[in-house]
Coordinates of C-alpha atoms in Angstrom, one line a residue:
Chain A
X1 CA 0.0 0.0 0.0
X2 CA 1.4 3.4 -1.0
X3 CA 2.2 6.1 1.5
X4 CA 0.4 8.6 -0.8
X5 CA -3.4 8.3 -0.8
X6 CA -5.6 9.3 -3.7
X7 CA -9.4 8.7 -4.2
X8 CA -10.0 5.6 -6.3
X9 CA -12.2 7.5 -8.7
X10 CA -13.7 10.8 -9.6
X11 CA -16.2 11.7 -12.3
X12 CA -17.9 14.7 -13.9
X13 CA -19.7 15.7 -17.1
X14 CA -17.9 17.1 -20.1
X15 CA -16.8 20.7 -19.6
X16 CA -16.9 20.4 -15.9
X17 CA -14.0 20.4 -13.4
X18 CA -12.5 17.7 -11.2
X19 CA -9.9 17.8 -8.5
X20 CA -7.8 14.9 -7.4
X21 CA -6.2 14.9 -4.0
X22 CA -2.9 13.3 -2.9
X23 CA -2.4 13.0 0.8
X24 CA 1.0 12.3 2.2
X25 CA 3.1 13.2 5.2
X26 CA 6.0 15.4 6.4
X27 CA 8.5 13.0 5.0
X28 CA 7.3 13.1 1.5
X29 CA 4.9 15.8 0.2
X30 CA 5.7 18.0 3.2
X31 CA 9.3 18.5 2.1
X32 CA 9.6 17.5 -1.6
X33 CA 8.3 18.4 -5.0
X34 CA 5.2 16.6 -6.3
X35 CA 4.7 15.5 -9.9
X36 CA 1.5 14.3 -11.6
X37 CA 1.1 11.8 -14.4
X38 CA -1.7 10.7 -16.7
X39 CA -1.8 7.1 -17.9
X40 CA -4.2 6.2 -20.7
X41 CA -5.0 2.5 -21.0
X42 CA -2.2 0.5 -22.7
X43 CA 0.2 3.5 -22.9
X44 CA 3.1 4.9 -20.9
X45 CA 2.5 7.5 -18.3
X46 CA 2.7 11.2 -19.3
X47 CA 4.0 14.0 -17.2
X48 CA 1.3 16.6 -16.5
X49 CA 2.7 18.6 -13.6
X50 CA 6.2 18.9 -12.1
X51 CA 7.6 20.8 -9.1
X52 CA 4.1 21.1 -7.6
X53 CA 2.6 23.4 -10.1
X54 CA 4.6 23.7 -13.3
X55 CA 3.4 22.3 -16.7
X56 CA 5.7 20.9 -19.2
X57 CA 5.5 22.4 -22.7
X58 CA 2.5 21.0 -24.6
X59 CA 0.4 20.4 -21.5
X60 CA -2.8 22.6 -21.7
X61 CA -3.6 25.0 -18.9
X62 CA -6.7 23.0 -18.2
X63 CA -4.4 21.0 -16.0
X64 CA -3.1 22.6 -12.8
X65 CA -1.3 21.5 -9.7
X66 CA -1.0 22.9 -6.1
X67 CA 0.5 21.8 -2.8
X68 CA -0.3 22.7 0.7
X69 CA 1.5 21.2 3.7
X70 CA 1.3 17.5 3.3
X71 CA -1.2 17.3 0.5
X72 CA -1.2 18.0 -3.2
X73 CA -4.1 18.5 -5.7
X74 CA -4.4 18.1 -9.4
X75 CA -7.2 20.1 -11.1
X76 CA -8.7 19.4 -14.5
X77 CA -11.1 22.0 -16.0
X78 CA -13.1 21.8 -19.2
X79 CA -13.2 18.0 -18.9
X80 CA -13.0 16.1 -22.2
X81 CA -13.6 12.5 -23.1
X82 CA -9.9 12.2 -23.9
X83 CA -9.1 12.9 -20.2
X84 CA -10.5 9.5 -19.2
X85 CA -7.4 7.9 -17.7
X86 CA -5.6 7.0 -14.5
X87 CA -3.9 9.8 -12.7
X88 CA -1.0 9.4 -10.2
X89 CA 0.9 11.8 -7.9
X90 CA 4.5 11.1 -7.2
X91 CA 7.2 12.5 -4.9
X92 CA 10.4 11.6 -3.0
X93 CA 10.0 10.1 0.5
X94 CA 12.9 11.3 2.6
X95 CA 12.3 8.6 5.2
X96 CA 12.2 5.7 2.7
X97 CA 14.9 7.2 0.5
X98 CA 12.7 6.2 -2.4
X99 CA 10.2 7.8 -4.8
X100 CA 6.6 6.9 -4.2
X101 CA 3.6 7.0 -6.4
X102 CA 0.1 7.6 -5.2
X103 CA -2.6 4.9 -5.2
X104 CA -4.0 6.3 -8.5
X105 CA -7.3 7.8 -9.4
X106 CA -9.5 6.8 -12.3
X107 CA -11.2 9.8 -14.0
X108 CA -14.5 9.1 -15.7
X109 CA -16.2 11.5 -18.0
X110 CA -20.0 11.0 -17.7
Chain B
X1 CA 13.6 12.4 -31.8
X2 CA 13.9 12.0 -28.0
X3 CA 13.2 8.3 -27.3
X4 CA 13.6 5.5 -24.8
X5 CA 13.2 1.9 -26.0
X6 CA 13.1 -1.0 -23.5
X7 CA 13.9 -4.6 -24.3
X8 CA 14.6 -7.8 -22.5
X9 CA 11.2 -8.7 -21.1
X10 CA 9.7 -12.1 -21.3
X11 CA 8.4 -15.1 -19.4
X12 CA 10.7 -16.4 -16.6
X13 CA 10.4 -19.0 -13.9
X14 CA 10.4 -17.9 -10.2
X15 CA 13.9 -17.7 -8.8
X16 CA 15.5 -17.0 -12.2
X17 CA 17.1 -13.8 -13.5
X18 CA 16.4 -11.4 -16.3
X19 CA 18.1 -8.2 -17.6
X20 CA 16.2 -5.4 -19.0
X21 CA 17.8 -2.7 -21.3
X22 CA 16.7 0.8 -22.1
X23 CA 18.2 2.4 -25.2
X24 CA 18.2 6.2 -25.2
X25 CA 18.4 8.4 -28.3
X26 CA 17.9 12.1 -29.2
X27 CA 19.3 13.6 -26.0
X28 CA 22.6 13.6 -24.0
X29 CA 22.0 10.5 -21.9
X30 CA 24.8 11.2 -19.5
X31 CA 23.1 14.4 -18.4
X32 CA 20.1 12.8 -16.8
X33 CA 19.1 10.7 -13.8
X34 CA 17.2 7.7 -15.0
X35 CA 14.5 5.6 -13.4
X36 CA 12.7 2.3 -13.7
X37 CA 9.0 2.2 -12.9
X38 CA 6.6 -0.8 -13.1
X39 CA 2.9 -1.4 -13.5
X40 CA 1.6 -4.8 -12.3
X41 CA -1.7 -6.2 -13.6
X42 CA -4.6 -4.5 -12.0
X43 CA -2.3 -2.4 -9.8
X44 CA -1.0 1.1 -9.7
X45 CA 2.4 2.5 -10.8
X46 CA 5.3 1.5 -8.6
X47 CA 8.6 3.2 -8.6
X48 CA 11.4 0.6 -8.7
X49 CA 14.9 2.3 -8.9
X50 CA 16.9 5.3 -9.9
X51 CA 20.5 5.8 -11.0
X52 CA 22.4 9.0 -10.9
X53 CA 24.0 10.6 -14.0
X54 CA 27.4 9.0 -13.5
X55 CA 26.1 5.8 -11.9
X56 CA 27.5 6.5 -8.5
X57 CA 24.2 6.8 -6.6
X58 CA 21.4 4.2 -6.7
X59 CA 18.1 3.9 -4.9
X60 CA 15.6 1.0 -4.8
X61 CA 12.1 0.3 -3.6
X62 CA 12.3 -1.9 -0.5
X63 CA 10.6 -4.9 -2.3
X64 CA 13.5 -5.3 -4.8
X65 CA 16.5 -4.4 -2.6
X66 CA 19.1 -7.1 -2.7
X67 CA 17.5 -8.7 -5.8
X68 CA 17.6 -6.0 -8.5
X69 CA 20.6 -3.9 -9.6
X70 CA 20.6 -0.8 -11.8
X71 CA 23.4 0.3 -14.0
X72 CA 24.2 2.4 -17.1
X73 CA 26.7 2.6 -19.9
X74 CA 26.8 6.2 -20.9
X75 CA 29.0 5.4 -23.9
X76 CA 26.2 3.2 -25.2
X77 CA 23.4 5.5 -24.0
X78 CA 21.8 2.5 -22.3
X79 CA 20.2 1.9 -18.9
X80 CA 20.0 -1.6 -17.4
X81 CA 17.9 -3.4 -14.8
X82 CA 19.3 -6.7 -13.6
X83 CA 16.6 -8.7 -11.9
X84 CA 17.4 -11.8 -9.9
X85 CA 15.5 -14.1 -7.6
X86 CA 12.4 -13.1 -9.4
X87 CA 9.0 -13.6 -7.8
X88 CA 5.5 -13.8 -9.1
X89 CA 4.8 -10.3 -7.7
X90 CA 7.5 -8.9 -10.0
X91 CA 5.2 -9.6 -12.9
X92 CA 4.6 -6.2 -14.5
X93 CA 5.3 -3.9 -17.4
X94 CA 8.6 -2.2 -16.7
X95 CA 9.2 1.3 -18.0
X96 CA 12.4 3.3 -18.0
X97 CA 12.0 7.0 -17.7
X98 CA 14.1 10.2 -17.9
X99 CA 14.2 12.6 -14.9
X100 CA 14.6 16.0 -16.6
X101 CA 15.0 18.0 -13.4
X102 CA 16.5 15.5 -11.0
X103 CA 13.5 16.0 -8.8
X104 CA 11.4 13.1 -10.0
X105 CA 9.9 14.8 -13.0
X106 CA 9.8 11.9 -15.4
X107 CA 9.3 13.6 -18.7
X108 CA 10.3 10.9 -21.2
X109 CA 9.1 7.3 -20.9
X110 CA 9.7 4.1 -23.0
X111 CA 6.9 2.0 -24.3
X112 CA 7.5 -0.6 -21.6
X113 CA 8.5 -4.2 -21.6
X114 CA 6.5 -7.0 -20.1
X115 CA 8.0 -9.3 -17.5
X116 CA 6.0 -12.4 -16.5
X117 CA 7.3 -14.5 -13.6
X118 CA 5.5 -17.9 -13.8
X119 CA 6.3 -21.6 -13.6

């Protein structure tokens, strides 16, 4: 079981907004950068957010990231059917001396 | 173009060994920390290991410590994962990934290679 907890699933209608939480602790999110990934079925993960709130080039501003204390949040606005995927947070855990991924969240567009 | 291509996966019996390779192209391989990440069937992503740019620093997830080793040949632009004493729970798609900022921001991923541990 991961040290980073995410809701198993979130859903919303097209055009709406969803947020995905990632809850950790002082040894991981509380002191290290958080990244977020999207994984479409059968494909490799794709980096959406790095260093808590930065977007790589080519990632639309519909995707946003934030961090507060020991939690991080990914927001997706203007939800599209192509956003249906699994989403993961990730960070370094200073106590484990290892990177950790969150438990993953499946986004469904209703 | 910037690319990572994994190879070496397959079906292996429990207790045996396997070596995965990850060939990099389109960027200066020696400038980047590299990672292995896996996705087991019906499970979430699991970080496996990382290797520093010059190969001097290595970190592993607890479940593979003492069984897996990670190495690189910067002259061949290739990352390796040597897996031994394989277990059924190591069955997964294994991805290599580039860390573009050395803070766990994995921006380039390979297509993955499947490892199945079964008798």
